[in-house]
Amino acid sequence: MSTLPDFEPICKGQGGAVELTIEPRVRDLGGFTVRRVLPCASRRMVGPFIFFDEMGPVTLPPGRGFDVRPHPHIGLATITYLFDGEIIHRDSLGFVQPIRPGAVNLMTAGRGIVHSERSGDDRAVEARLHGLQLWIALPDGAEETEPSFLHYPAEALPALELGGTQVRVVMGRAYGHASPVACYSPTLYLDARLAAGAAFEVPTEHRERAAYVVSGAVDVEGEGHCSSGVMIVARPGARLTMTAKEPSRVVVIGGEPVGPRHIWWNFVSSSKSRIEQAKEDWRAMRFGTVPGDDERIPLPDGS
């Protein structure tokens, strides 16, 4: 996925434990719905997370698939996590990896990588797709690291139950459990499924935290009601407790800030000149290619 200039989420300041709520902009990409949550004007990042997209849920009819053609990245790592369906990842390092629900694909762009994301070759039957793609900005000293790709199967992620809430630790450490997924700076990423009436408190260890309601509806203690498609950004140090009004799914992200970052299209950097160099490198075809996938997304118009 990539940033789009006319795809700005709606941010609303709040009081108490909630600093901000973010309502994503919804865009139909040819019958495929994407909800862009980060970055937004009032909140560019939460911890190291600089990009947050919800893909779907969508039902793809027979003969149709999900196709994101090869495109470049620098200065970030992408985390792809599905609730439903399958995506085939291919990249310029030669990796080909299907990702299915509950698994994690972690692609570190560093100094530069190219990848594509597509449905599988068998498109004769109806298919569902629903998931998240998040980007983390690499910290100072790691922005130009060597590109890499890691895949973690679903069974590798810690799972626990907390009073009616099933929690998977996708990245970082929480409730005494640590995910094996690599982190470049202090990072938190949880997938929580709440039974109706269950209360769930967001961990307080990290300076910046946010909760995104994927499905269902929750009451935020002292702050009111939030339905699906809303991100709740917690005030630093504040307790944030959510009670499910119905069966709900909430994703929690957070961590320590990595410092100001510029983001343009698929490029993230602490340096504007580095982004200009990445533009020129993509124009000049210096990023490399994806074996077996010879298409290419050009730079956005006017760049």
mmCIF file of C-alpha atoms in Angstrom:
data_model
loop_
_atom_site.group_PDB
_atom_site.id
_atom_site.type_symbol
_atom_site.label_atom_id
_atom_site.label_comp_id
_atom_site.label_asym_id
_atom_site.label_seq_id
_atom_site.Cartn_x
_atom_site.Cartn_y
_atom_site.Cartn_z
ATOM 1 C CA MET A 1 0.000 0.000 0.000
ATOM 2 C CA SER A 2 1.114 3.629 -0.284
ATOM 3 C CA THR A 3 0.345 7.112 0.927
ATOM 4 C CA LEU A 4 -2.071 9.190 -1.097
ATOM 5 C CA PRO A 5 -2.192 13.006 -0.877
ATOM 6 C CA ASP A 6 -6.006 13.221 -0.925
ATOM 7 C CA PHE A 7 -6.473 10.537 1.699
ATOM 8 C CA GLU A 8 -6.382 12.561 4.942
ATOM 9 C CA PRO A 9 -8.006 11.104 8.093
ATOM 10 C CA ILE A 10 -10.184 13.245 10.382
ATOM 11 C CA CYS A 11 -8.669 14.052 13.793
ATOM 12 C CA LYS A 12 -10.683 15.300 16.759
ATOM 13 C CA GLY A 13 -9.189 16.557 20.013
ATOM 14 C CA GLN A 14 -10.594 15.029 23.202
ATOM 15 C CA GLY A 15 -10.241 15.381 26.971
ATOM 16 C CA GLY A 16 -9.327 13.155 29.909
ATOM 17 C CA ALA A 17 -7.449 9.945 29.138
ATOM 18 C CA VAL A 18 -8.069 10.306 25.396
ATOM 19 C CA GLU A 19 -5.864 12.849 23.653
ATOM 20 C CA LEU A 20 -7.370 12.396 20.216
ATOM 21 C CA THR A 21 -9.719 10.268 18.141
ATOM 22 C CA ILE A 22 -8.999 9.611 14.480
ATOM 23 C CA GLU A 23 -11.680 8.672 11.962
ATOM 24 C CA PRO A 24 -10.094 7.213 8.831
ATOM 25 C CA ARG A 25 -10.732 8.414 5.338
ATOM 26 C CA VAL A 26 -12.305 5.613 3.341
ATOM 27 C CA ARG A 27 -11.329 5.137 -0.262
ATOM 28 C CA ASP A 28 -12.638 2.667 -2.823
ATOM 29 C CA LEU A 29 -9.721 1.424 -4.894
ATOM 30 C CA GLY A 30 -11.749 -0.145 -7.677
ATOM 31 C CA GLY A 31 -14.102 -2.113 -5.432
ATOM 32 C CA PHE A 32 -11.546 -2.617 -2.679
ATOM 33 C CA THR A 33 -12.012 -0.500 0.453
ATOM 34 C CA VAL A 34 -9.026 0.936 2.316
ATOM 35 C CA ARG A 35 -9.263 2.939 5.546
ATOM 36 C CA ARG A 36 -6.286 5.260 6.140
ATOM 37 C CA VAL A 37 -5.771 6.105 9.830
ATOM 38 C CA LEU A 38 -2.145 7.288 10.011
ATOM 39 C CA PRO A 39 -0.636 9.671 9.203
ATOM 40 C CA CYS A 40 -3.160 12.437 9.916
ATOM 41 C CA ALA A 41 -2.705 16.197 10.205
ATOM 42 C CA SER A 42 -2.852 16.303 14.010
ATOM 43 C CA ARG A 43 -0.998 13.062 14.633
ATOM 44 C CA ARG A 44 1.665 11.933 12.208
ATOM 45 C CA MET A 45 2.889 8.996 14.308
ATOM 46 C CA VAL A 46 2.134 6.846 17.359
ATOM 47 C CA GLY A 47 5.440 5.621 18.763
ATOM 48 C CA PRO A 48 7.379 4.402 15.696
ATOM 49 C CA PHE A 49 4.179 3.732 13.696
ATOM 50 C CA ILE A 50 3.872 6.203 10.830
ATOM 51 C CA PHE A 51 1.289 4.465 8.631
ATOM 52 C CA PHE A 52 -1.856 2.492 9.435
ATOM 53 C CA ASP A 53 -4.176 1.055 6.772
ATOM 54 C CA GLU A 54 -7.106 -1.312 7.183
ATOM 55 C CA MET A 55 -7.699 -3.337 4.017
ATOM 56 C CA GLY A 56 -11.277 -4.520 3.538
ATOM 57 C CA PRO A 57 -13.181 -6.480 4.663
ATOM 58 C CA VAL A 58 -14.054 -7.292 1.095
ATOM 59 C CA THR A 59 -15.344 -10.236 -0.890
ATOM 60 C CA LEU A 60 -13.533 -10.565 -4.206
ATOM 61 C CA PRO A 61 -15.742 -12.177 -6.886
ATOM 62 C CA PRO A 62 -14.458 -15.052 -9.041
ATOM 63 C CA GLY A 63 -11.916 -13.854 -11.584
ATOM 64 C CA ARG A 64 -10.904 -10.839 -9.551
ATOM 65 C CA GLY A 65 -7.978 -10.433 -7.210
ATOM 66 C CA PHE A 66 -6.019 -8.045 -5.048
ATOM 67 C CA ASP A 67 -3.078 -6.558 -6.949
ATOM 68 C CA VAL A 68 -0.534 -4.022 -5.723
ATOM 69 C CA ARG A 69 2.150 -3.844 -8.413
ATOM 70 C CA PRO A 70 5.868 -3.605 -7.579
ATOM 71 C CA HIS A 71 6.757 -0.370 -5.774
ATOM 72 C CA PRO A 72 9.733 0.891 -3.710
ATOM 73 C CA HIS A 73 10.277 1.738 -0.033
ATOM 74 C CA ILE A 74 13.065 3.307 2.025
ATOM 75 C CA GLY A 75 13.541 4.078 5.728
ATOM 76 C CA LEU A 76 10.732 1.921 7.106
ATOM 77 C CA ALA A 77 9.573 -1.593 7.895
ATOM 78 C CA THR A 78 6.157 -2.867 6.812
ATOM 79 C CA ILE A 79 4.104 -5.188 9.043
ATOM 80 C CA THR A 80 1.336 -7.074 7.248
ATOM 81 C CA TYR A 81 -1.205 -8.894 9.429
ATOM 82 C CA LEU A 82 -4.372 -10.524 8.076
ATOM 83 C CA PHE A 83 -7.679 -11.385 9.724
ATOM 84 C CA ASP A 84 -9.045 -13.128 6.623
ATOM 85 C CA GLY A 85 -7.785 -14.235 3.206
ATOM 86 C CA GLU A 86 -4.337 -14.508 1.667
ATOM 87 C CA ILE A 87 -1.775 -12.205 0.048
ATOM 88 C CA ILE A 88 1.354 -13.288 -1.843
ATOM 89 C CA HIS A 89 4.395 -11.143 -1.040
ATOM 90 C CA ARG A 90 7.251 -10.929 -3.576
ATOM 91 C CA ASP A 91 10.284 -8.682 -3.252
ATOM 92 C CA SER A 92 13.539 -7.671 -4.909
ATOM 93 C CA LEU A 93 15.513 -9.888 -2.506
ATOM 94 C CA GLY A 94 13.832 -12.897 -4.125
ATOM 95 C CA PHE A 95 11.430 -13.796 -1.299
ATOM 96 C CA VAL A 96 8.021 -15.205 -2.193
ATOM 97 C CA GLN A 97 5.778 -15.676 0.848
ATOM 98 C CA PRO A 98 2.027 -16.238 1.225
ATOM 99 C CA ILE A 99 0.632 -14.506 4.302
ATOM 100 C CA ARG A 100 -2.465 -15.924 5.947
ATOM 101 C CA PRO A 101 -4.525 -14.937 9.017
ATOM 102 C CA GLY A 102 -2.579 -14.569 12.246
ATOM 103 C CA ALA A 103 0.888 -14.660 10.666
ATOM 104 C CA VAL A 104 3.218 -11.659 10.337
ATOM 105 C CA ASN A 105 5.219 -10.504 7.344
ATOM 106 C CA LEU A 106 7.945 -8.052 8.415
ATOM 107 C CA MET A 107 9.723 -6.413 5.486
ATOM 108 C CA THR A 108 12.514 -3.983 6.359
ATOM 109 C CA ALA A 109 13.189 -1.538 3.538
ATOM 110 C CA GLY A 110 16.214 0.231 5.007
ATOM 111 C CA ARG A 111 18.258 1.685 2.156
ATOM 112 C CA GLY A 112 15.749 0.378 -0.382
ATOM 113 C CA ILE A 113 13.560 -2.527 -1.447
ATOM 114 C CA VAL A 114 10.841 -3.236 -4.021
ATOM 115 C CA HIS A 115 7.868 -5.510 -3.442
ATOM 116 C CA SER A 116 4.459 -6.469 -4.748
ATOM 117 C CA GLU A 117 1.356 -7.757 -2.953
ATOM 118 C CA ARG A 118 -1.152 -9.841 -4.883
ATOM 119 C CA SER A 119 -3.789 -12.514 -4.619
ATOM 120 C CA GLY A 120 -2.680 -16.024 -5.542
ATOM 121 C CA ASP A 121 -2.872 -17.422 -9.052
ATOM 122 C CA ASP A 122 -6.086 -19.361 -8.417
ATOM 123 C CA ARG A 123 -8.779 -16.695 -8.768
ATOM 124 C CA ALA A 124 -11.565 -18.903 -10.032
ATOM 125 C CA VAL A 125 -13.486 -18.834 -6.739
ATOM 126 C CA GLU A 126 -14.791 -16.076 -4.491
ATOM 127 C CA ALA A 127 -12.250 -14.893 -1.924
ATOM 128 C CA ARG A 128 -12.341 -12.803 1.255
ATOM 129 C CA LEU A 129 -9.681 -10.336 2.309
ATOM 130 C CA HIS A 130 -9.353 -8.311 5.516
ATOM 131 C CA GLY A 131 -6.263 -7.142 7.329
ATOM 132 C CA LEU A 132 -3.885 -4.394 8.339
ATOM 133 C CA GLN A 133 -0.701 -2.998 6.919
ATOM 134 C CA LEU A 134 1.331 -0.803 9.248
ATOM 135 C CA TRP A 135 4.680 0.874 8.729
ATOM 136 C CA ILE A 136 7.223 1.680 11.410
ATOM 137 C CA ALA A 137 9.791 4.414 10.850
ATOM 138 C CA LEU A 138 13.286 3.077 11.402
ATOM 139 C CA PRO A 139 15.202 4.882 14.174
ATOM 140 C CA ASP A 140 18.312 7.000 13.727
ATOM 141 C CA GLY A 141 21.207 4.764 12.769
ATOM 142 C CA ALA A 142 18.956 2.131 11.162
ATOM 143 C CA GLU A 143 17.325 4.114 8.328
ATOM 144 C CA GLU A 144 19.913 2.886 5.798
ATOM 145 C CA THR A 145 20.188 -0.674 7.092
ATOM 146 C CA GLU A 146 20.336 -3.569 4.642
ATOM 147 C CA PRO A 147 16.860 -4.586 3.425
ATOM 148 C CA SER A 148 15.467 -7.846 4.775
ATOM 149 C CA PHE A 149 12.335 -9.965 4.959
ATOM 150 C CA LEU A 150 11.092 -12.156 7.829
ATOM 151 C CA HIS A 151 7.949 -14.281 8.108
ATOM 152 C CA TYR A 152 6.483 -15.435 11.430
ATOM 153 C CA PRO A 153 3.757 -18.131 11.393
ATOM 154 C CA ALA A 154 0.625 -17.587 13.460
ATOM 155 C CA GLU A 155 1.576 -20.213 16.049
ATOM 156 C CA ALA A 156 4.789 -18.319 16.870
ATOM 157 C CA LEU A 157 2.927 -15.364 18.402
ATOM 158 C CA PRO A 158 2.107 -15.509 22.137
ATOM 159 C CA ALA A 159 -1.614 -15.829 22.926
ATOM 160 C CA LEU A 160 -3.278 -15.367 26.310
ATOM 161 C CA GLU A 161 -6.673 -14.696 27.871
ATOM 162 C CA LEU A 162 -7.381 -11.800 30.227
ATOM 163 C CA GLY A 163 -10.867 -11.867 31.767
ATOM 164 C CA GLY A 164 -12.887 -12.397 28.613
ATOM 165 C CA THR A 165 -10.302 -10.867 26.255
ATOM 166 C CA GLN A 166 -8.119 -13.003 24.000
ATOM 167 C CA VAL A 167 -4.847 -11.210 23.301
ATOM 168 C CA ARG A 168 -2.113 -11.968 20.780
ATOM 169 C CA VAL A 169 1.207 -10.150 21.183
ATOM 170 C CA VAL A 170 2.122 -9.268 17.603
ATOM 171 C CA MET A 171 5.176 -7.114 18.402
ATOM 172 C CA GLY A 172 6.946 -6.167 21.603
ATOM 173 C CA ARG A 173 6.190 -7.347 25.123
ATOM 174 C CA ALA A 174 2.958 -7.244 27.167
ATOM 175 C CA TYR A 175 1.514 -9.038 30.197
ATOM 176 C CA GLY A 176 4.759 -10.953 30.682
ATOM 177 C CA HIS A 177 4.822 -12.322 27.119
ATOM 178 C CA ALA A 178 7.230 -11.319 24.324
ATOM 179 C CA SER A 179 6.626 -11.629 20.585
ATOM 180 C CA PRO A 180 9.452 -13.091 18.484
ATOM 181 C CA VAL A 181 8.839 -10.449 15.778
ATOM 182 C CA ALA A 182 11.909 -8.229 15.400
ATOM 183 C CA CYS A 183 11.700 -4.627 16.656
ATOM 184 C CA TYR A 184 14.066 -1.758 15.850
ATOM 185 C CA SER A 185 12.942 0.434 18.774
ATOM 186 C CA PRO A 186 10.554 -0.038 21.744
ATOM 187 C CA THR A 187 7.315 -1.143 20.061
ATOM 188 C CA LEU A 188 3.883 -2.454 21.075
ATOM 189 C CA TYR A 189 1.368 -4.180 18.778
ATOM 190 C CA LEU A 190 -1.506 -6.260 20.192
ATOM 191 C CA ASP A 191 -4.548 -7.957 18.650
ATOM 192 C CA ALA A 192 -7.335 -8.190 21.268
ATOM 193 C CA ARG A 193 -10.715 -9.923 20.865
ATOM 194 C CA LEU A 194 -13.209 -8.890 23.540
ATOM 195 C CA ALA A 195 -16.313 -10.829 24.512
ATOM 196 C CA ALA A 196 -19.444 -8.730 25.070
ATOM 197 C CA GLY A 197 -19.110 -6.999 28.437
ATOM 198 C CA ALA A 198 -15.373 -7.697 28.772
ATOM 199 C CA ALA A 199 -13.109 -4.892 29.985
ATOM 200 C CA PHE A 200 -9.639 -4.457 28.526
ATOM 201 C CA GLU A 201 -6.965 -2.066 29.796
ATOM 202 C CA VAL A 202 -4.288 -0.892 27.385
ATOM 203 C CA PRO A 203 -0.779 -1.434 28.816
ATOM 204 C CA THR A 204 0.826 1.752 30.142
ATOM 205 C CA GLU A 205 4.516 0.916 29.748
ATOM 206 C CA HIS A 206 5.014 2.906 26.537
ATOM 207 C CA ARG A 207 4.907 6.678 26.220
ATOM 208 C CA GLU A 208 2.665 6.675 23.120
ATOM 209 C CA ARG A 209 -0.290 4.318 22.703
ATOM 210 C CA ALA A 210 -3.406 4.048 20.565
ATOM 211 C CA ALA A 211 -6.239 1.556 20.134
ATOM 212 C CA TYR A 212 -8.067 0.974 16.847
ATOM 213 C CA VAL A 213 -11.523 -0.624 16.880
ATOM 214 C CA VAL A 214 -11.512 -3.119 14.004
ATOM 215 C CA SER A 215 -15.008 -4.456 14.661
ATOM 216 C CA GLY A 216 -17.774 -4.122 17.233
ATOM 217 C CA ALA A 217 -18.083 -1.191 19.644
ATOM 218 C CA VAL A 218 -16.482 -0.241 22.948
ATOM 219 C CA ASP A 219 -17.093 2.210 25.772
ATOM 220 C CA VAL A 220 -13.926 4.042 26.766
ATOM 221 C CA GLU A 221 -13.924 4.652 30.508
ATOM 222 C CA GLY A 222 -15.082 8.190 31.169
ATOM 223 C CA GLU A 223 -14.813 9.161 27.495
ATOM 224 C CA GLY A 224 -17.851 7.666 25.746
ATOM 225 C CA HIS A 225 -18.600 5.265 22.918
ATOM 226 C CA CYS A 226 -16.344 4.307 19.984
ATOM 227 C CA SER A 227 -17.463 2.103 17.116
ATOM 228 C CA SER A 228 -15.465 0.268 14.465
ATOM 229 C CA GLY A 229 -13.156 2.326 12.306
ATOM 230 C CA VAL A 230 -12.029 4.741 15.035
ATOM 231 C CA MET A 231 -8.555 5.092 16.539
ATOM 232 C CA ILE A 232 -8.327 6.236 20.164
ATOM 233 C CA VAL A 233 -5.007 7.916 21.016
ATOM 234 C CA ALA A 234 -4.244 7.789 24.735
ATOM 235 C CA ARG A 235 -2.785 10.679 26.672
ATOM 236 C CA PRO A 236 0.765 9.836 27.881
ATOM 237 C CA GLY A 237 0.634 7.931 31.165
ATOM 238 C CA ALA A 238 -3.180 7.801 31.314
ATOM 239 C CA ARG A 239 -5.079 4.583 31.985
ATOM 240 C CA LEU A 240 -7.206 3.617 29.005
ATOM 241 C CA THR A 241 -9.852 0.974 29.710
ATOM 242 C CA MET A 242 -12.352 -0.225 27.116
ATOM 243 C CA THR A 243 -15.510 -2.256 27.759
ATOM 244 C CA ALA A 244 -17.036 -4.127 24.827
ATOM 245 C CA LYS A 245 -20.689 -3.333 24.156
ATOM 246 C CA GLU A 246 -20.747 -6.382 21.850
ATOM 247 C CA PRO A 247 -18.115 -8.868 20.655
ATOM 248 C CA SER A 248 -15.308 -6.605 19.456
ATOM 249 C CA ARG A 249 -11.814 -6.648 18.024
ATOM 250 C CA VAL A 250 -9.295 -3.967 18.974
ATOM 251 C CA VAL A 251 -5.711 -3.503 17.826
ATOM 252 C CA VAL A 252 -3.303 -1.642 20.128
ATOM 253 C CA ILE A 253 -0.152 0.055 18.840
ATOM 254 C CA GLY A 254 2.477 2.131 20.575
ATOM 255 C CA GLY A 255 6.062 2.571 21.593
ATOM 256 C CA GLU A 256 8.693 5.236 21.971
ATOM 257 C CA PRO A 257 8.934 8.080 19.424
ATOM 258 C CA VAL A 258 11.842 7.827 16.980
ATOM 259 C CA GLY A 259 11.958 11.555 16.167
ATOM 260 C CA PRO A 260 10.502 13.623 13.303
ATOM 261 C CA ARG A 261 10.131 11.840 9.996
ATOM 262 C CA HIS A 262 9.177 12.961 6.516
ATOM 263 C CA ILE A 263 6.823 10.729 4.554
ATOM 264 C CA TRP A 264 6.168 10.979 0.828
ATOM 265 C CA TRP A 265 4.469 8.220 -1.157
ATOM 266 C CA ASN A 266 6.292 5.034 -0.083
ATOM 267 C CA PHE A 267 9.362 6.756 1.307
ATOM 268 C CA VAL A 268 10.114 7.615 4.952
ATOM 269 C CA SER A 269 13.214 9.469 6.109
ATOM 270 C CA SER A 270 14.555 11.993 8.591
ATOM 271 C CA SER A 271 16.014 13.791 5.554
ATOM 272 C CA LYS A 272 14.037 15.493 2.783
ATOM 273 C CA SER A 273 17.033 15.215 0.476
ATOM 274 C CA ARG A 274 17.083 11.433 0.969
ATOM 275 C CA ILE A 275 13.480 11.254 -0.210
ATOM 276 C CA GLU A 276 14.371 13.322 -3.289
ATOM 277 C CA GLN A 277 17.183 10.858 -3.990
ATOM 278 C CA ALA A 278 14.761 7.938 -3.665
ATOM 279 C CA LYS A 279 12.448 9.578 -6.210
ATOM 280 C CA GLU A 280 15.301 9.907 -8.676
ATOM 281 C CA ASP A 281 16.462 6.334 -8.010
ATOM 282 C CA TRP A 282 12.977 4.977 -8.813
ATOM 283 C CA ARG A 283 12.754 7.068 -11.988
ATOM 284 C CA ALA A 284 16.168 5.781 -13.072
ATOM 285 C CA MET A 285 15.267 2.150 -12.206
ATOM 286 C CA ARG A 286 18.103 1.840 -9.668
ATOM 287 C CA PHE A 287 16.018 0.058 -7.006
ATOM 288 C CA GLY A 288 16.115 -3.369 -8.598
ATOM 289 C CA THR A 289 13.222 -5.563 -9.694
ATOM 290 C CA VAL A 290 10.930 -8.246 -8.296
ATOM 291 C CA PRO A 291 11.698 -11.646 -9.868
ATOM 292 C CA GLY A 292 8.596 -13.021 -11.558
ATOM 293 C CA ASP A 293 6.689 -9.718 -11.382
ATOM 294 C CA ASP A 294 7.786 -7.266 -14.062
ATOM 295 C CA GLU A 295 5.102 -4.594 -13.612
ATOM 296 C CA ARG A 296 5.887 -1.290 -11.946
ATOM 297 C CA ILE A 297 4.015 1.560 -10.227
ATOM 298 C CA PRO A 298 5.332 4.907 -11.515
ATOM 299 C CA LEU A 299 5.945 7.911 -9.272
ATOM 300 C CA PRO A 300 2.769 9.880 -8.595
ATOM 301 C CA ASP A 301 1.903 12.565 -11.144
ATOM 302 C CA GLY A 302 3.675 15.881 -10.695
ATOM 303 C CA SER A 303 6.496 14.500 -8.555
#
